[in-house]
Short mmCIF file of C-alpha atoms and ligand atoms in Angstrom, two decimals:
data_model
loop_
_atom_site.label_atom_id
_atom_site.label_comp_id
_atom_site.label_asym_id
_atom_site.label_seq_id
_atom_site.Cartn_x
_atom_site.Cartn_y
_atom_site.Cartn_z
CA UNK A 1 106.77 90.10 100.36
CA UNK A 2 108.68 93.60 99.52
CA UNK A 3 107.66 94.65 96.14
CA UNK A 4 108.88 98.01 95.03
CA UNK A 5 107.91 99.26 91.55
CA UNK A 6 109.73 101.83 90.22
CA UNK A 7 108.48 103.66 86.80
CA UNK A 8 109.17 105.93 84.33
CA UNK A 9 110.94 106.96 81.06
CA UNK A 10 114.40 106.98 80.23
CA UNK A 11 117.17 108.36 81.55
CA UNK A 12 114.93 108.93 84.53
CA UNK A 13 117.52 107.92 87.23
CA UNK A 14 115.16 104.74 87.73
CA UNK A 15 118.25 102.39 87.68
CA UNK A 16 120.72 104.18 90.05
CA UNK A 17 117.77 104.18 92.64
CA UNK A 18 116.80 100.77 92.36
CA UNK A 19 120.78 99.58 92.83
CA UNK A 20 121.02 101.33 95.53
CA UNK A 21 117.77 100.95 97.21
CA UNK A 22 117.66 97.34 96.52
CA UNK A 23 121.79 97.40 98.64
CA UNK A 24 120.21 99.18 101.24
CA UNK A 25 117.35 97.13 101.97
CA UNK A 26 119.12 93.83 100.97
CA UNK A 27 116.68 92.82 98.30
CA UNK A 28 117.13 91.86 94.70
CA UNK A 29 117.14 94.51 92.01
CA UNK A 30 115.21 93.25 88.72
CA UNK A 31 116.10 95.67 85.64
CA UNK A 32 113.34 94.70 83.42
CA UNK A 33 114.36 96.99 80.46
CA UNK A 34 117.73 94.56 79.97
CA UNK A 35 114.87 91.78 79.33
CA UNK A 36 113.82 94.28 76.17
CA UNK A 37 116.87 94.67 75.80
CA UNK A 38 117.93 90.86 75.16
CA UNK A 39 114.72 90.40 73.06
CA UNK A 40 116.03 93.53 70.62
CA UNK A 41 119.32 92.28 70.75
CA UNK A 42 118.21 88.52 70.03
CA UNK A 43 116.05 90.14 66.45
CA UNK A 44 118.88 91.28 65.24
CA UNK A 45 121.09 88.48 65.97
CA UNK A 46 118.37 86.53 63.77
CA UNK A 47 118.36 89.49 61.00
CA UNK A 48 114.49 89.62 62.03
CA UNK A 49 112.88 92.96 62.23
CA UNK A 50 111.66 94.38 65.83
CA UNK A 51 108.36 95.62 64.33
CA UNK A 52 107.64 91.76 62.49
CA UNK A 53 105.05 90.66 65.02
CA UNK A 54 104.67 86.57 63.07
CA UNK A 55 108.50 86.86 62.74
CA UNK A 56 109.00 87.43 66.81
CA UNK A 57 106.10 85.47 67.99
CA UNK A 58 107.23 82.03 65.89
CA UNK A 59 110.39 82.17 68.88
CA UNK A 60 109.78 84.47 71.47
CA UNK A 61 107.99 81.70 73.82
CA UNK A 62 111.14 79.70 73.50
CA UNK A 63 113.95 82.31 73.97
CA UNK A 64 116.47 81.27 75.78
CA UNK A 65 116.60 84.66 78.30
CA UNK A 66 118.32 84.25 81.88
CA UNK A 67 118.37 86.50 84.58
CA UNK A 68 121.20 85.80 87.17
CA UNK A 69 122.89 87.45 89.98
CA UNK A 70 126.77 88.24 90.48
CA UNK A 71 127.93 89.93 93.44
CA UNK A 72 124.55 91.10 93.83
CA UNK A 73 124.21 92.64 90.03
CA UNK A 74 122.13 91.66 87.62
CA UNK A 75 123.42 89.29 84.67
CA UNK A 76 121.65 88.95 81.68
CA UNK A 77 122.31 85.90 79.79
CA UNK A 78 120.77 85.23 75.95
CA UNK A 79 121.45 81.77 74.46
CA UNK A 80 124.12 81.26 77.13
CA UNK A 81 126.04 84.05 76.39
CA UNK A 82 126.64 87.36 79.01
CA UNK A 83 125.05 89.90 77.34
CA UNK A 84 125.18 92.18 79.65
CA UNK A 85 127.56 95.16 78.25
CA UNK A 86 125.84 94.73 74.42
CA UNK A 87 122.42 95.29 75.69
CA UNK A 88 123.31 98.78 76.66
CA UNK A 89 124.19 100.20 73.26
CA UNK A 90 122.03 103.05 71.99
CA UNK A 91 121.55 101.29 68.59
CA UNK A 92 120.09 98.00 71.12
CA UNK A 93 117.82 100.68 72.86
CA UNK A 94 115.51 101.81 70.26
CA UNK A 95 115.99 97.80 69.18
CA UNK A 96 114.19 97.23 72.58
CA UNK A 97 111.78 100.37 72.37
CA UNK A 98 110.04 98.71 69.35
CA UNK A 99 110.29 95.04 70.04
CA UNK A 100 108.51 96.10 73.66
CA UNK A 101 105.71 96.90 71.76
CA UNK A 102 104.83 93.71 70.58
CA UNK A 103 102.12 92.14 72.81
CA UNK A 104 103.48 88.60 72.37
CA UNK A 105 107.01 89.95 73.95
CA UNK A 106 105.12 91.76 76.69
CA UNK A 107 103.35 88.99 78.04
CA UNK A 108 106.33 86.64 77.90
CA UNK A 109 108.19 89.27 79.83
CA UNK A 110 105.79 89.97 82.35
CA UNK A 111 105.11 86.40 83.06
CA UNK A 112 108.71 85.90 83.54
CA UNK A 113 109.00 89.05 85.59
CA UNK A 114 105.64 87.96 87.80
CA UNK A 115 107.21 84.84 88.48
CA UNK A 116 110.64 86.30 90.32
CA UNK A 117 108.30 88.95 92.07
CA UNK A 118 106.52 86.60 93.91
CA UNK A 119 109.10 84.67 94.82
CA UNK A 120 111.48 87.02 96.48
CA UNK A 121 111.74 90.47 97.56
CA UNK A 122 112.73 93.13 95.25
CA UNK A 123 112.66 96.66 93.68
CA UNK A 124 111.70 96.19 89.83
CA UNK A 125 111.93 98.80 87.24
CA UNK A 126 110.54 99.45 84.00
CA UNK A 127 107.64 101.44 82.46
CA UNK A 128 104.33 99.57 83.59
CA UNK A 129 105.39 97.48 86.61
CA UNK A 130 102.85 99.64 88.73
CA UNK A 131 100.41 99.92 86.24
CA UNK A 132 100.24 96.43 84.73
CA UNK A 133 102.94 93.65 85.93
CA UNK A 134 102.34 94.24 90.01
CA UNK A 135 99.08 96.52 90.20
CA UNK A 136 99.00 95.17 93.75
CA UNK A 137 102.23 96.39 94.75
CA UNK A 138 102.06 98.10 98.06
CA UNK A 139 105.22 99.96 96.99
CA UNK A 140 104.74 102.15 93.70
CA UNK A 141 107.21 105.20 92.53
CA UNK A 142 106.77 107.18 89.15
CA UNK A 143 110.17 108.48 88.46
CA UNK A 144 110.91 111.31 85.86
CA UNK A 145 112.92 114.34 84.60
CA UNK A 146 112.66 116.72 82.06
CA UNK A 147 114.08 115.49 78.93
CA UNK A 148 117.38 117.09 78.71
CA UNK A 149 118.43 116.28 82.16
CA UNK A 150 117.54 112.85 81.20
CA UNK A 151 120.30 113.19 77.92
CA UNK A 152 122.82 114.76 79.94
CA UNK A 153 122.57 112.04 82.27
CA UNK A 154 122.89 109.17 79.23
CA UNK A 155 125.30 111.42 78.08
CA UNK A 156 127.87 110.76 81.02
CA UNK A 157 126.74 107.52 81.02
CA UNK A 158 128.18 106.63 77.94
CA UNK A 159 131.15 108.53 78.05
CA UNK A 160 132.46 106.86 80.98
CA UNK A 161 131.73 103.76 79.56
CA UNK A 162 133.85 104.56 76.50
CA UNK A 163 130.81 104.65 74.29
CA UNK A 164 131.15 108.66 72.84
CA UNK A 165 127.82 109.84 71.10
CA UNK A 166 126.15 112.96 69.91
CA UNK A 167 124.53 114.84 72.87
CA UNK A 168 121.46 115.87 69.89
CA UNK A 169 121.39 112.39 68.65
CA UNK A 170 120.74 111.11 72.30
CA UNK A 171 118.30 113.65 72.70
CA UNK A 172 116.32 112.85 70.00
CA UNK A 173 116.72 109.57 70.25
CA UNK A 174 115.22 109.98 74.54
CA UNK A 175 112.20 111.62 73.08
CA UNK A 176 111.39 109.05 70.18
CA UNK A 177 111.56 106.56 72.84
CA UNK A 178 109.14 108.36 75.29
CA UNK A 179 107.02 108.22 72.43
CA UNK A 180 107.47 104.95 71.27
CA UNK A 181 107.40 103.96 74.95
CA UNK A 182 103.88 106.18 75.87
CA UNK A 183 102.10 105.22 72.77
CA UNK A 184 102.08 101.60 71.96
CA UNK A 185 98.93 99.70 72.68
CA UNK A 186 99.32 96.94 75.25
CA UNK A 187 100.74 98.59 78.43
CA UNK A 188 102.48 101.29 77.36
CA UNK A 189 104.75 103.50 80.16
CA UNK A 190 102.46 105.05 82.22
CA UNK A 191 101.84 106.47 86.21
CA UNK A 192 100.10 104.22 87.85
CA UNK A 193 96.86 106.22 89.76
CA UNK A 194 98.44 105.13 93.07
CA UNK A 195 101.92 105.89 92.11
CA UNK A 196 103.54 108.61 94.03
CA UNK A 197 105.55 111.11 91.73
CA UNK A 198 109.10 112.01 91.95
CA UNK A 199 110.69 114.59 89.64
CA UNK A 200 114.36 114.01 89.70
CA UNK A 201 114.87 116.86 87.62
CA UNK A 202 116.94 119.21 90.63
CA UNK A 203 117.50 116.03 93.09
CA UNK A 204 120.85 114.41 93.25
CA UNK A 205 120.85 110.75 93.78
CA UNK A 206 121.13 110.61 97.48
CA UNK A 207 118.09 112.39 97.90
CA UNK A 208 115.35 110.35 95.49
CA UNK A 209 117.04 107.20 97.82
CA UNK A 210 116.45 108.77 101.28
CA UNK A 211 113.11 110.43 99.90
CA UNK A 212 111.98 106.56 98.59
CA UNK A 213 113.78 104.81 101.39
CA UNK A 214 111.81 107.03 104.12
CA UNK A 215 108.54 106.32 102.65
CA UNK A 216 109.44 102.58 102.39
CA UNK A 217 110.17 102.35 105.84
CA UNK A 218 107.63 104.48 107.24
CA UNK A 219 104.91 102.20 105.58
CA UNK A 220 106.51 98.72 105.42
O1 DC B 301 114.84 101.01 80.93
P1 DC B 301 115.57 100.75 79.59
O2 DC B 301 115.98 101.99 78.88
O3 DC B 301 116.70 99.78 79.72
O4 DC B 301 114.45 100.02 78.69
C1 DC B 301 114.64 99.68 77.33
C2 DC B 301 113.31 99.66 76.60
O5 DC B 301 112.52 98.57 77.09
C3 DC B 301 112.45 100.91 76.78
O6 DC B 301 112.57 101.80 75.71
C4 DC B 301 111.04 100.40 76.87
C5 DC B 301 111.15 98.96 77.18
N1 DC B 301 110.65 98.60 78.51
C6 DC B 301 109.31 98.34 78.62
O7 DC B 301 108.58 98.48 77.65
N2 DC B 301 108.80 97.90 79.79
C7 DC B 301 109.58 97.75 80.86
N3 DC B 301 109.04 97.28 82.01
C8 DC B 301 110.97 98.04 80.79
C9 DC B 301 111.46 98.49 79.58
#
């Protein structure tokens, strides 16, 4: 089994690589933040605050969260409706920040992402799948850039998905999140000890792939 955990904060370029890794080695691509995601999304569909640990926990074990696969992308289906496109607003994102927190989400998530790990060969990314969902991954990539590279790339992001916001606002908002993301409790995003680093900061795209790819191959 291919296991390839990719880590590390936002805006990172964690989510181009995996697509495109997970293409090139024919695998399946799990985007565990779209999980958050859903669970953010689903509190405020119920008017239930993200921080209201009682409030999630009385239906977290019971949400109705699918993850399917389109043409090879990821679909992400809450209470039998695509939410695919409403999961990546910015208001959704800090949604998800704080309902990751909660311990009760965490484990339902990681239990959920365990399961499709072992069951098929994929690249997953997130903030602890090294560190907590697959320590035993025999693949394990901390991915990062400095914060404003990480904006711009939102930035564009957004723009081309018709979504304008304010460059500052998303900048803020990037760092509150790699706060929010660094400091909670239970699993917070971290480098695993056997992850190896990779500073996308000056890389384009190609080259984190080929750099990743090449170690894959060599050690696979
Ligand atoms: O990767 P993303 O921006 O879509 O993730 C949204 C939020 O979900 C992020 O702020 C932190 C949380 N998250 C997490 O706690 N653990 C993961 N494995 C993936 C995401």
């Amino acid at each position: 089994m291919i296991n390839i955990a990719l880590d590390g904060p936002a805006g990172s370029g964690k989510s181009t690589v995996a697509k495109i890794l997970s293409n090139k080695l024919d695998i399946l691509y799990l985007d565990t933040g779209a999980m958050y995601r859903a669970c953010g999304l689903k509190c405020k569909n119920l008017g239930v605050s993200v921080k209201d640990e009682v409030a999630v926990s009385s239906f977290i074990d019971g949400i109705d969260l699918k993850i399917e696969y389109k043409n090879g992308t990821q679909i992400t289906i809450l209470d039998g409706v695509d939410v695919s496109t409403d999961i990546r607003k910015p208001e959704v994102s800090m949604l998800a920040s704080d309902v990751s927190a909660l311990k009760c989400v965490r484990l339902k998530m990681v239990d959920m992402q365990r399961k499709i790990a072992s069951s098929m060969d994929c690249v997953l990314d997130g903030r602890d799948i090294g560190s907590f969902v697959l320590p035993n991954a025999k693949f394990k990539y901390f991915v990062t850039a400095d914060s404003k590279v990480r904006a711009e790339r939102r930035y564009k992001e957004l723009v081309e998905r018709g979504t304008p916001v304010d460059f500052d606002e998303l900048h803020k908002e990037i760092l509150q999140r790699d706060y929010n993301d660094s400091h909670r409790d239970f699993a917070p995003l971290k480098q695993a000890d056997d992850a190896i680093v990779v500073d996308t900061s000056t890389m384009s795209v190609d080259e984190v792939v080929n750099y990743i790819l090449s170690d894959v191959n060599r050690r696979k």
